Structures are given as structure tokens and as C-alpha cells.
mmCIF file of C-alpha atoms in Angstrom:
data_model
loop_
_atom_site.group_PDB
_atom_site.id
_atom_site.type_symbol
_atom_site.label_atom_id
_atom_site.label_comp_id
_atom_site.label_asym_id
_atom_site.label_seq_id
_atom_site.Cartn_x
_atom_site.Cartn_y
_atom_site.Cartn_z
ATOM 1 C CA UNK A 1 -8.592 11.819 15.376
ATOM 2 C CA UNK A 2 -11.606 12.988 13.400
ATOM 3 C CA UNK A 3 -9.226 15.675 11.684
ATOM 4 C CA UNK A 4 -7.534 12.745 10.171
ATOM 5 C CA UNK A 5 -10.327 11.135 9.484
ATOM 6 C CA UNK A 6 -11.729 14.438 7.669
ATOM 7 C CA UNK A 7 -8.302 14.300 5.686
ATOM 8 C CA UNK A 8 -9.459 10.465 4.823
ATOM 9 C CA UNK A 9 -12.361 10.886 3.306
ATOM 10 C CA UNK A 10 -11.875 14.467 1.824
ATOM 11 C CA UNK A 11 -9.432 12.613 -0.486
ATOM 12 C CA UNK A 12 -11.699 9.862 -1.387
ATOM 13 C CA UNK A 13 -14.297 12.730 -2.525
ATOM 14 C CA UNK A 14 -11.543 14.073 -4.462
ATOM 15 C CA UNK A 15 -9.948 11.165 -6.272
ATOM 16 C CA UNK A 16 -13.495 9.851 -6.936
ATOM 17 C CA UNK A 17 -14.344 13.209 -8.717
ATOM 18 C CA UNK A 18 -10.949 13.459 -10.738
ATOM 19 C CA UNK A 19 -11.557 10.133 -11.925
ATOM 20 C CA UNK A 20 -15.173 10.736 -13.266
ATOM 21 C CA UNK A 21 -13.692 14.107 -15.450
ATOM 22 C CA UNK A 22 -12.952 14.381 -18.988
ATOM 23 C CA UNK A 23 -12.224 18.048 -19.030
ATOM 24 C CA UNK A 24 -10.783 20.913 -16.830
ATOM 25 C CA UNK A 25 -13.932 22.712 -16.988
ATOM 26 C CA UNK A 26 -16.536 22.428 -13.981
ATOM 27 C CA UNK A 27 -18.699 19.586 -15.022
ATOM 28 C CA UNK A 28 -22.259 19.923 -14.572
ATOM 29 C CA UNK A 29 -22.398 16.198 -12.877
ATOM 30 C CA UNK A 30 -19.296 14.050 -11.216
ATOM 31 C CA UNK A 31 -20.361 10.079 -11.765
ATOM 32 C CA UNK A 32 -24.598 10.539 -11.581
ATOM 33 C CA UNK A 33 -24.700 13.371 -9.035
ATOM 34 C CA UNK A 34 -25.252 16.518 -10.190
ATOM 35 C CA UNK A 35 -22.664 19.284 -8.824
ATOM 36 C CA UNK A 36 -23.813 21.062 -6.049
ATOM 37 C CA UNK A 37 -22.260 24.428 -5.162
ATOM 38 C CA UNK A 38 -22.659 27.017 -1.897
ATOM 39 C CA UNK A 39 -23.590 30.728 -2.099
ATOM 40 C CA UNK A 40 -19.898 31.149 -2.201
ATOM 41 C CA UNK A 41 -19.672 28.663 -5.279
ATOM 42 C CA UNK A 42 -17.933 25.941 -3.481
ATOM 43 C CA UNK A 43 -18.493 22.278 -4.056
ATOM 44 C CA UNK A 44 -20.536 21.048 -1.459
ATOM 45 C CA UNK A 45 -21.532 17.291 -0.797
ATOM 46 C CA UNK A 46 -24.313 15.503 -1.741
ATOM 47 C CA UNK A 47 -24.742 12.921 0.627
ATOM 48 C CA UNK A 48 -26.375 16.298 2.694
ATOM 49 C CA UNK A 49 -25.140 18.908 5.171
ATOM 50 C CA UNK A 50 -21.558 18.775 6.590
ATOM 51 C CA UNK A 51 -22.464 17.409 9.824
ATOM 52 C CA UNK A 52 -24.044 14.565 7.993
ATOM 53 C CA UNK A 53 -21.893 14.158 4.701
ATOM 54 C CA UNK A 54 -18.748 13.125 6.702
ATOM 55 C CA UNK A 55 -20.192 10.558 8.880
ATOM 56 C CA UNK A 56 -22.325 9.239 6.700
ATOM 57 C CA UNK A 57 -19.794 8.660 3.939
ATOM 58 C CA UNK A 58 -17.219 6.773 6.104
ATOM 59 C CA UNK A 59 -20.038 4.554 7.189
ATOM 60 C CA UNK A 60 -21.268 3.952 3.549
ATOM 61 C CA UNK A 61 -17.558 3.079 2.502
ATOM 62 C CA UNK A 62 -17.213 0.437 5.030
ATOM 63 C CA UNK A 63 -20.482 -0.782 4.420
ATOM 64 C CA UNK A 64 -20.023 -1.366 0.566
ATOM 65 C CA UNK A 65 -16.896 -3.343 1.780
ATOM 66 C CA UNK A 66 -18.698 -5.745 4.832
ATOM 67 C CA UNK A 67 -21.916 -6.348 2.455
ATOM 68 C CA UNK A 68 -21.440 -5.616 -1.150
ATOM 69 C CA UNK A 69 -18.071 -5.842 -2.420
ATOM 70 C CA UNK A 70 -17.569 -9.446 -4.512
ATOM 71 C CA UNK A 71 -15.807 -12.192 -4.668
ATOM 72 C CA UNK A 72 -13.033 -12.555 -6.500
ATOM 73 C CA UNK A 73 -13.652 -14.576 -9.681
ATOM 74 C CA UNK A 74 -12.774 -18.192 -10.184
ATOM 75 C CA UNK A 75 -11.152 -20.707 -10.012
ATOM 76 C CA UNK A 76 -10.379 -22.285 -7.040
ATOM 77 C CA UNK A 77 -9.354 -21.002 -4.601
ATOM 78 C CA UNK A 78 -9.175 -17.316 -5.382
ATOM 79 C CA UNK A 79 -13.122 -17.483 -5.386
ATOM 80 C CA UNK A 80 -12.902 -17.961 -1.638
ATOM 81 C CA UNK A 81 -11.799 -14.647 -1.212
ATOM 82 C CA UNK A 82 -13.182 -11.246 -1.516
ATOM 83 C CA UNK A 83 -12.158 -9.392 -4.763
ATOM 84 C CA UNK A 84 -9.906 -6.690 -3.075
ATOM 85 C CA UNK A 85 -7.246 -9.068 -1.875
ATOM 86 C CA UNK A 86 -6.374 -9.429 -5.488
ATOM 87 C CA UNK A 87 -7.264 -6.610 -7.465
ATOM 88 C CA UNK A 88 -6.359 -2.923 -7.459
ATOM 89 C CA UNK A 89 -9.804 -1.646 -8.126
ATOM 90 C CA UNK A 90 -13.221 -2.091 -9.299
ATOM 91 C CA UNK A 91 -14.562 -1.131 -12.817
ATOM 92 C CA UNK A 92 -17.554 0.333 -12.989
ATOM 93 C CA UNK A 93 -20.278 -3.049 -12.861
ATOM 94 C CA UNK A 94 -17.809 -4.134 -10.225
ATOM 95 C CA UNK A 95 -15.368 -6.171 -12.674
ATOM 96 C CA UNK A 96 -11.647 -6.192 -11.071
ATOM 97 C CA UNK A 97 -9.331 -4.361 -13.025
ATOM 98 C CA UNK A 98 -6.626 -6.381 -14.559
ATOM 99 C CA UNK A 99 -3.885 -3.838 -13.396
ATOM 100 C CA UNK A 100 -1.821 -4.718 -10.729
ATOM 101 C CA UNK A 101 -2.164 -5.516 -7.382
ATOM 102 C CA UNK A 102 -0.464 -3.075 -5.628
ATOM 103 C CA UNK A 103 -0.441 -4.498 -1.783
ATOM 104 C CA UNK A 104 2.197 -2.726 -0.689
ATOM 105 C CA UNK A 105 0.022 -0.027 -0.425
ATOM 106 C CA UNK A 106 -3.191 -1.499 0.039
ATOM 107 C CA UNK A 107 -2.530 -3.063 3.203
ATOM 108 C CA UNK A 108 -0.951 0.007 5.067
ATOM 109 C CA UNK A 109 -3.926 2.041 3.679
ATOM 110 C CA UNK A 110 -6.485 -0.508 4.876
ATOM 111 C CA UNK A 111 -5.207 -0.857 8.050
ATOM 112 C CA UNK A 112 -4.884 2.986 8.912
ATOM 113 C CA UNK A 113 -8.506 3.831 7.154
ATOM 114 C CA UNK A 114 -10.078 0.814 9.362
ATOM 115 C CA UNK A 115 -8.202 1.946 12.733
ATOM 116 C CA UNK A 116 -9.032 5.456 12.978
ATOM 117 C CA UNK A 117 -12.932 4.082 11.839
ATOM 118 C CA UNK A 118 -12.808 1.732 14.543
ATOM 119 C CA UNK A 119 -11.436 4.640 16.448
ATOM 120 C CA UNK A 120 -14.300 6.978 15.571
ATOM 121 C CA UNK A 121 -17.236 4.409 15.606
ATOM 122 C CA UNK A 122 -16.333 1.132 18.306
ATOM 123 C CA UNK A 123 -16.905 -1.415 14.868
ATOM 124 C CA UNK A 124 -14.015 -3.364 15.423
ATOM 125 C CA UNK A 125 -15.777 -5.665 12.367
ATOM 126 C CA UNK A 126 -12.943 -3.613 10.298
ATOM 127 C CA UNK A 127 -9.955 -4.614 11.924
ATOM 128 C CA UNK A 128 -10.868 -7.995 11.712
ATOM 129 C CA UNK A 129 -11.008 -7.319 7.973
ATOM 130 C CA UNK A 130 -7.691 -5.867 7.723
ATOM 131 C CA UNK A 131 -6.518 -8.662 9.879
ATOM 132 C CA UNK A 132 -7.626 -11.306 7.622
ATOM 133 C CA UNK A 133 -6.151 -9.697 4.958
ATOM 134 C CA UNK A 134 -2.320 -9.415 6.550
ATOM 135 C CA UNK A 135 -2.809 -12.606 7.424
ATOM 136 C CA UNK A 136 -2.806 -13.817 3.507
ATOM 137 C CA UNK A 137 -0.495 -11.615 2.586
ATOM 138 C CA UNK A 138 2.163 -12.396 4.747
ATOM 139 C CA UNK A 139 1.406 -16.378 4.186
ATOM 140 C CA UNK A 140 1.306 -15.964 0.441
ATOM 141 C CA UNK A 141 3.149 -12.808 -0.065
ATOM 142 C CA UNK A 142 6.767 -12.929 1.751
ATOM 143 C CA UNK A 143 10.130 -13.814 -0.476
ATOM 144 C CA UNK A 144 12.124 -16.982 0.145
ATOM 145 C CA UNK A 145 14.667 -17.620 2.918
ATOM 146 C CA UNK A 146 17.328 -18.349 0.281
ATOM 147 C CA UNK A 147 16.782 -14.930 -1.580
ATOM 148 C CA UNK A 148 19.318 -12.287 -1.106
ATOM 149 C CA UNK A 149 16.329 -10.173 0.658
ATOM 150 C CA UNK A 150 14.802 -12.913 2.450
ATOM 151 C CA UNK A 151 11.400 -13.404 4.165
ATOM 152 C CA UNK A 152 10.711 -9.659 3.100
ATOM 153 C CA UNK A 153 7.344 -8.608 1.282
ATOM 154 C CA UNK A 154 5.808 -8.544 -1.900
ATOM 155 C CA UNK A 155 4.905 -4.749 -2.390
ATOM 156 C CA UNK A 156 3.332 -5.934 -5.778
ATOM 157 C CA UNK A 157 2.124 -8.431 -7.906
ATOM 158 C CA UNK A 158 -0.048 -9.465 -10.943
ATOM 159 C CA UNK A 159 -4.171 -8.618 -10.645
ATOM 160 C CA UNK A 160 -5.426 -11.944 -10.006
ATOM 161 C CA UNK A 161 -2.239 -14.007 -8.151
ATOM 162 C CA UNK A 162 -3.209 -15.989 -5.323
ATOM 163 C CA UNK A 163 0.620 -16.457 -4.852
ATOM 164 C CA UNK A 164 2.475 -13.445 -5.081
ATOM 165 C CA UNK A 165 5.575 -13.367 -6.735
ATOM 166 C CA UNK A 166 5.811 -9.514 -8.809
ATOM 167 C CA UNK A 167 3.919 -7.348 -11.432
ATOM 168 C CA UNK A 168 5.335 -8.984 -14.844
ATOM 169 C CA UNK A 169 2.399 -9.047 -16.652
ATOM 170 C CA UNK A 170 3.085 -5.492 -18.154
ATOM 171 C CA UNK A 171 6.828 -5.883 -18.359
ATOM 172 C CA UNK A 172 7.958 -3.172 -17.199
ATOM 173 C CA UNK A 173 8.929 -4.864 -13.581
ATOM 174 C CA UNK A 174 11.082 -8.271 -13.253
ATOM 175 C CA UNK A 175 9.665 -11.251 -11.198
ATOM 176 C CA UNK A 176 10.251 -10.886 -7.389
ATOM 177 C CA UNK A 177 11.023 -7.025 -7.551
ATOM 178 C CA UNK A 178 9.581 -5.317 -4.926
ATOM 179 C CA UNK A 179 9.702 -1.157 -4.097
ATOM 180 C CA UNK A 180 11.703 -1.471 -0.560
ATOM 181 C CA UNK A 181 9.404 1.869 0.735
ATOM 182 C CA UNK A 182 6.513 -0.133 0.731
ATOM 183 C CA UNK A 183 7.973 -3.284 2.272
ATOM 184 C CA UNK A 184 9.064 -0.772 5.412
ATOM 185 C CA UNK A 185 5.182 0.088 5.462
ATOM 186 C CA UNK A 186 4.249 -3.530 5.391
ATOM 187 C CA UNK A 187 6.568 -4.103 8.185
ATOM 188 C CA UNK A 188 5.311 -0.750 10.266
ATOM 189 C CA UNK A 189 1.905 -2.239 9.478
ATOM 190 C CA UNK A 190 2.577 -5.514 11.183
ATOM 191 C CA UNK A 191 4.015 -4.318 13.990
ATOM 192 C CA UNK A 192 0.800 -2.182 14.765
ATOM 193 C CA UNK A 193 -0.834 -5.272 14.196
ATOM 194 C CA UNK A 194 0.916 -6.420 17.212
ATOM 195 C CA UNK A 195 0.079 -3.327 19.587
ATOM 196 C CA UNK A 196 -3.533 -3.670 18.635
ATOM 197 C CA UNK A 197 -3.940 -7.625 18.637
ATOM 198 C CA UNK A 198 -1.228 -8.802 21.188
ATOM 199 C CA UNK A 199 -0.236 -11.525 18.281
ATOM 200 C CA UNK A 200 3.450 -12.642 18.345
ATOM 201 C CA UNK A 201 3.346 -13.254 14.855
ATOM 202 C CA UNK A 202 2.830 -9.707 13.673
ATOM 203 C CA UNK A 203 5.512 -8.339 15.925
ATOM 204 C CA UNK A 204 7.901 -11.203 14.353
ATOM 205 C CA UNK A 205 7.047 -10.419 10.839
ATOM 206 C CA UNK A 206 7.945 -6.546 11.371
ATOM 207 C CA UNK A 207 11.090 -7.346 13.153
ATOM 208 C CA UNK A 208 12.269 -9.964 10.228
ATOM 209 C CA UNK A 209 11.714 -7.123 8.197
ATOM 210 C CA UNK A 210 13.497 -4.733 10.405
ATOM 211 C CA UNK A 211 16.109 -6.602 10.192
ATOM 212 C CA UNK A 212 16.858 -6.796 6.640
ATOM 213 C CA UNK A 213 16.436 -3.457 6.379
ATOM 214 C CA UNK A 214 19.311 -2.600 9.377
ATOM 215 C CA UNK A 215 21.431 -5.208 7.959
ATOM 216 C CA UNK A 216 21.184 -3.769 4.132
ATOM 217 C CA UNK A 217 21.306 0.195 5.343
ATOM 218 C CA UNK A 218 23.993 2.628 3.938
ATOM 219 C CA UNK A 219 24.537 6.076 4.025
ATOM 220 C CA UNK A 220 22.422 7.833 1.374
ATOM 221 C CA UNK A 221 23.424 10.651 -0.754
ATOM 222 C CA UNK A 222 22.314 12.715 -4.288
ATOM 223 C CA UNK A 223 21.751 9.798 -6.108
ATOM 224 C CA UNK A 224 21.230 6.693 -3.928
ATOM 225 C CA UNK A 225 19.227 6.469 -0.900
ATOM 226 C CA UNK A 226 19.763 4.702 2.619
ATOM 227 C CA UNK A 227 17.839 1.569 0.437
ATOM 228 C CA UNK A 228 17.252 1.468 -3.487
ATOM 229 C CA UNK A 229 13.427 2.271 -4.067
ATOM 230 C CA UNK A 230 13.526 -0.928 -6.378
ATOM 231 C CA UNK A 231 15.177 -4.103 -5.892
ATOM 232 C CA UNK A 232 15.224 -7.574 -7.365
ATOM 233 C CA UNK A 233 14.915 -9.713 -4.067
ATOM 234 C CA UNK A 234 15.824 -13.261 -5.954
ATOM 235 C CA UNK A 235 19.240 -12.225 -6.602
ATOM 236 C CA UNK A 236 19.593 -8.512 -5.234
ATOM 237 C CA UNK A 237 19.816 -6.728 -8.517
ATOM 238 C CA UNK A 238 19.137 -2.937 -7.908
ATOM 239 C CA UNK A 239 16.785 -1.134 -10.684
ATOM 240 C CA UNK A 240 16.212 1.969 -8.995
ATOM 241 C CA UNK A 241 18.409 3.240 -6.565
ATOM 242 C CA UNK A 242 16.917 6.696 -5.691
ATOM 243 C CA UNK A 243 13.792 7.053 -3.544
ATOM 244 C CA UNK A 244 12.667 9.083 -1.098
ATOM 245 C CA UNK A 245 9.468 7.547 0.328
ATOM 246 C CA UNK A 246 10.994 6.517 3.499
ATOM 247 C CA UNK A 247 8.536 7.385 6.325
ATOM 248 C CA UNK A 248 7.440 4.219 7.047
ATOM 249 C CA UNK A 249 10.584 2.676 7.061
ATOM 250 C CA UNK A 250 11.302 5.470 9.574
ATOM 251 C CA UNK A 251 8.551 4.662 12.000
ATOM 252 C CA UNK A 252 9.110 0.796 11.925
ATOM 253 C CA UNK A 253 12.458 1.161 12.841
ATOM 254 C CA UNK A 254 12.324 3.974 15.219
ATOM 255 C CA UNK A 255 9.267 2.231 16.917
ATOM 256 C CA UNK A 256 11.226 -1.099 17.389
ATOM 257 C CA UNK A 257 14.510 0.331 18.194
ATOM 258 C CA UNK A 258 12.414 2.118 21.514
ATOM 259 C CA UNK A 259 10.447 -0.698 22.484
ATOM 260 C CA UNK A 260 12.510 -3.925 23.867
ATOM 261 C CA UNK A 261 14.243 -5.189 21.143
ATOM 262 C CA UNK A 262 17.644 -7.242 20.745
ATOM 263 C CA UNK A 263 18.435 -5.778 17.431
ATOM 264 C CA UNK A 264 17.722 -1.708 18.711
ATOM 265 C CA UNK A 265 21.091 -0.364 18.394
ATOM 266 C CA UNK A 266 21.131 -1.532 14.571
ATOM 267 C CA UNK A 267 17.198 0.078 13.860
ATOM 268 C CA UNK A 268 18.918 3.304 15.822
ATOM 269 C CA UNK A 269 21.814 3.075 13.360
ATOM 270 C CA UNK A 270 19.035 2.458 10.166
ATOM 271 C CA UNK A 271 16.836 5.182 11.130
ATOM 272 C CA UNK A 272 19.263 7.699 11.639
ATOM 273 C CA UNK A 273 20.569 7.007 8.325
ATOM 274 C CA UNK A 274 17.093 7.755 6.814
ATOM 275 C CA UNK A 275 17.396 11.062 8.988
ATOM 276 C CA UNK A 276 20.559 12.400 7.549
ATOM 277 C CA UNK A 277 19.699 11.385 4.178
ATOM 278 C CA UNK A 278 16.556 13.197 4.482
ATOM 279 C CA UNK A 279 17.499 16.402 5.942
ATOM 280 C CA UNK A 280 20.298 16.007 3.587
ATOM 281 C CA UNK A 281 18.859 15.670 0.604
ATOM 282 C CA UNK A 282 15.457 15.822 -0.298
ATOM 283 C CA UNK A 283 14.973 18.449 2.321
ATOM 284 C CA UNK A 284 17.353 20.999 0.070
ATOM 285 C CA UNK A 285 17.043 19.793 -3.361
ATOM 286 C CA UNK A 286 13.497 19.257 -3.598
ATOM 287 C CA UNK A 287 13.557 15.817 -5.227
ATOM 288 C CA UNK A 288 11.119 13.635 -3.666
ATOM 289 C CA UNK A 289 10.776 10.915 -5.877
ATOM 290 C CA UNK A 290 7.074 9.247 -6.096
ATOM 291 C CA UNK A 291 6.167 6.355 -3.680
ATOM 292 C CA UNK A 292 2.957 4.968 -5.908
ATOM 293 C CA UNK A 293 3.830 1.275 -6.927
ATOM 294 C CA UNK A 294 2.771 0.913 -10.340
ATOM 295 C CA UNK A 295 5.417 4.621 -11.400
ATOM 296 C CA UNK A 296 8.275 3.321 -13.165
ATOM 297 C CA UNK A 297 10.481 5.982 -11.416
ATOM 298 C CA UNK A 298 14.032 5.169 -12.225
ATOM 299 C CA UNK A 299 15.527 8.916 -11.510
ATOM 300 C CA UNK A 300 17.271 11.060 -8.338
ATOM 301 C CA UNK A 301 15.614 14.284 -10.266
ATOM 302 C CA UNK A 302 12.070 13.753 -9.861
ATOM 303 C CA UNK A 303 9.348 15.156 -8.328
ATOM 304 C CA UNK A 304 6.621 14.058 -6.638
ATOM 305 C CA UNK A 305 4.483 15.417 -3.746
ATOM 306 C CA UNK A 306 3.362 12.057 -1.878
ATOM 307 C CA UNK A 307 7.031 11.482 -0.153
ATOM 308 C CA UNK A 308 6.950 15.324 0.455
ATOM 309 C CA UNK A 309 3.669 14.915 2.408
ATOM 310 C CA UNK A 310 4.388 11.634 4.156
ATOM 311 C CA UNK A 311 8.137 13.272 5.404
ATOM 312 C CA UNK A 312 5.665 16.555 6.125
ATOM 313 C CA UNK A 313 3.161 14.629 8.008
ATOM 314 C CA UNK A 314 5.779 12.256 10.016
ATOM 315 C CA UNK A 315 7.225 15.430 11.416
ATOM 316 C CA UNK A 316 4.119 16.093 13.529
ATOM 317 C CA UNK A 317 4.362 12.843 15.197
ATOM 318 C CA UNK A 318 8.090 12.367 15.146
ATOM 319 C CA UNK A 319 9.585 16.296 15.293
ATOM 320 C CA UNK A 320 12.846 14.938 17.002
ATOM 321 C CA UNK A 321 13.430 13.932 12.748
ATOM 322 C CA UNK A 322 13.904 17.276 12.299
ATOM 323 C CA UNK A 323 15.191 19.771 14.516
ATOM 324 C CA UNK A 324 13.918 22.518 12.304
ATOM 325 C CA UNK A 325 10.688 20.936 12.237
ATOM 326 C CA UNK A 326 8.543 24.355 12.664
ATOM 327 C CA UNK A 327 10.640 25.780 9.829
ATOM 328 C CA UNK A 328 10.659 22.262 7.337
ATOM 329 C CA UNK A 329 6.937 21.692 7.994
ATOM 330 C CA UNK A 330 5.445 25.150 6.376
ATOM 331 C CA UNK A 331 8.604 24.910 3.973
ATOM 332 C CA UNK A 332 7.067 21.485 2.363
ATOM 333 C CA UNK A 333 3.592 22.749 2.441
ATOM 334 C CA UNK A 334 5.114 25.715 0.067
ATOM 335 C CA UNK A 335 7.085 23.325 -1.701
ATOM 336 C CA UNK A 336 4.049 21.564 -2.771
ATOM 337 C CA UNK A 337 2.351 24.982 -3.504
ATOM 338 C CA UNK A 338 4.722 25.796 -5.773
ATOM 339 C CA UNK A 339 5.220 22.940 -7.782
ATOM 340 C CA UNK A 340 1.640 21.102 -8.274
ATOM 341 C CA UNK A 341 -0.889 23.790 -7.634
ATOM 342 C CA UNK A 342 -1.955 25.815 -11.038
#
């Protein structure tokens, strides 16, 4: 648990740090802290020694977030609700950035950052935050019953919508298109929603979601996947059909298709379609197309290391994916090594 933890906020140190530099050099300061390095010349933290740094940044993170993170601002009623249901990010005097709001990461992210905390410290404060949150976004942030992917998610939407309906504000998405990756995490989300609060609703939401996804399944190949990565829900117009960011899709279904479900035979049939495709595909040629919201990725020859690492990490909690788990797993790791790291 702490190991994942560790993983956590290790990349919060590290995105924070990438964001603050202008050059590839070693800067003398990241943000207003000067660098600090070891006898060995390694960065060190400087919120103290490692057996402080660690805890105390995960508490200082959650803290900013229970005491000092805004409200969103007006009008009514978006100033009812803290700034991070419907913004991306902060700027620096804690403006909201006008770039999308990309929930169909935020949410899955939220939740797994404020379980294993809760996990690691007994404040269940954070999961009530997280709860809140699902609870808007699956009241103001789920498609029509008359669309052609109905009662699904909103994986994205417009900085500042109180009613989501899809990032058009830099036109380079069409109203109600959604990436169908994230919606699978959305629905994975709710449904461990449901083990953790014993609410009906969550467990309803994931298997409406579920179900769309078994019902809309095929069999993947080179250059489409078992589900487009981007798909017009209104009408069911398909504007990327490559993706291969299909681990949470993958635990949703496999989850629900072992627990006591009516519908299990067609998650069984869904998830073993992401398998195949998988092992098929990705798995050999290498492309792993990106799973961030806001990448216009319309391509079956891309390359990306985030699917990589979410296929790499779902094998140690679901090796049955992969028969030659022990040989994927280090293969991926190499993978990465030899395409992103200078």
C-alpha cells in the first residue's frame, strides 16, 4: 500500500518540477525552493528527510484541498462548489485555468489518491470528498437516454460548465464526444464506490455503463480497437477509432462479470475481447496510443507510454490477462526505456 502511495506522490514531485522548468539544464531553484542535492548529487526533498518528506507531503496535499482550495467563481450556482469540480487546474494566485475540464480523469484519480490516503492515515474526510464529487458528476455529467450511447459519461467538458455536455470551446472536439477509455474508468470508479459505501446507486451507474460497453464490443484489430477511443454519443459518430487505454474498461467488466451479475456472460465476452486485442496488438506492435483527454490522437501508429504502464501495472493485479505476464511485464518496462528515456 505505501509503495503505491510512494509511486503517488513521487509523480506529483515530478510533474510539479517539470512544470516550473524553462530549460533542460539543472535549475538552481524548482518554483521558490532552492534545489537540494545528496552527496551522491541526487535531488533530495525539501519538505526534510525521507522518513518525513513522504508523509508529510501527502498530508499537506490533502490539506490544501479540505482548507484552502477555492470556490469556484460565480455565478450561481457554480459558486457553491469548490473550484476543482470545474476546472482542470489552478494558476499560480489560484485562478482556474480556462482549459478543459477533463473529469474523466479527475474522478478516477481522486478517488484512487483519496483511498489509498484513507488507507494509509484512517481520514475518511477524503472519501467523502470524492464522494461528493461522483455524486455531481454522475447527476450533471451522464448522456441522454435517447442518445445512441445512452446514460454513459461525460469524460470531458468546457472549464467552467456546471452541466456537462463536451470540450467545444477549443474546437477541436464536437459537443457530446466523449473518449470511451475514460468512461470505462468512470464506470470502474463507481462500482468501487459501491464496495466501499454499500450505495446501490454507484453499483447501478457502473453496470449501466457496463452494459453499453458489452452491448457495443467488437473484436479489435491493427487499426480499430474493441471500442473507438473517441465517439460522438448524440448520434454515434466515431472520430477516433484506435485506442489502447483499456485497463479500466478491463477491470469494470472483469470485476462485474465475477461478482453476481445478470449481464456476466456478456462483461466475460467484453473483457476477453479487450484481452485478445491487447495481447494481439499493442503487445507486438508497440502502439499504445495516449489515454490523456485533452490529446487529439486520431492515429493506430502512435506512441505513448501511459496505456503501456496502465496494461503494465494491471498485469500485477490481474496476471490471468496475460499468460506471459512475467515475460510482458519487464518487456513494457523496456519498451518504455527505449522509447521515452534520453
Amino acid at each position: 500500500m505505501r509503495k503505491y502511495l510512494f509511486l503517488i506522490a513521487a509523480a506529483f514531485f515530478y510533474f510539479f518540477a517539470v512544470a516550473q522548468r524553462t530549460d533542460l539544464s539543472m535549475p538552481d531553484s524548482i518554483g521558490i525552493h532552492k534545489v537540494q542535492l545528496d552527496e551522491n548529487a541526487k535531488l533530495v526533498s525539501w519538505l526534510g528527510t525521507p522518513d518525513v518528506a513522504y508523509d508529510r507531503f501527502l498530508r499537506q496535499r490533502w490539506n490544501f484541498v479540505k482548507t484552502k482550495a477555492p470556490l469556484s467563481p460565480g455565478p450561481y450556482p457554480r459558486n457553491l462548489y469548490p473550484q476543482y469540480y470545474f476546472y482542470c487546474a489552478f494558476e499560480n494566485d489560484l485562478r482556474p485555468s480556462t482549459w478543459m475540464n477533463d473529469v474523466g480523469e479527475k474522478l478516477p484519480n481522486w478517488f484512487e489518491s483519496a483511498r489509498l490516503y484513507y488507507a494509509y492515515t484512517g481520514d475518511k474526510e477524503v472519501m467523502s470528498i470524492v464522494t461528493k464529487m461522483a455524486d455531481y458528476y454522475l447527476l450533471h455529467g451522464t448522456s441522454d437516454s435517447g442518445f445512441a450511447w445512452p446514460g454513459f459519461p461525460y469524460t470531458t467538458t468546457n472549464a467552467g460548465d456546471t452541466l456537462f455536455r463536451g470540450f467545444t470551446s477549443a474546437k477541436i472536439m464536437e459537443p457530446h464526444e466523449i473518449q470511451v477509455d475514460h468512461a470505462g474508468d468512470m464506470g470502474n470508479t463507481y462500482y468501487r464506490l459501491f464496495l466501499f459505501t454499500g450505495n446501490k446507486k454507484y453499483k447501478d451507474a457502473a453496470i449501466h455503463i457496463a452494459d453499453v460497453l458489452a452491448e457495443k464490443v467488437m473484436d479489435g484489430n491493427e487499426k480499430h480497437s474493441p471500442w473507438p477511443y473517441r465517439v460522438v454519443m448524440s448520434h454515434g459518430k466515431i472520430t477516433a477509432p484506435y485506442g489502447a487505454n483499456w485497463a479500466g474498461c478491463y477491470m469494470l467488466l472483469y470485476n462485474l462479470a465475477t461478482a453476481p451479475t445478470k449481464n456476466a456472460k456478456a462483461y466475460r465476452r467484453a473483457y476477453q475481447k479487450i484481452q485478445q486485442f491487447i495481447t494481439a496488438y499493442p503487445m507486438k506492435t508497440g502502439y499504445w496510443t495516449d489515454g490523456h483527454s485533452d490529446t487529439d490522437v486520431k492515429s493506430n501508429t502512435y506512441k505513448s507510454n501511459l496505456s503501456a504502464s496502465n496494461i503494465n501495472l494491471l498485469l500485477f493485479d490481474y496476471p490471468l490477462f496475460d499468460a506471459d505476464w512475467k515475460i510482458s511485464a519487464p518487456a513494457l518496462i523496456k519498451w518504455t526505456e527505449d522509447n521515452f528515456i534520453n
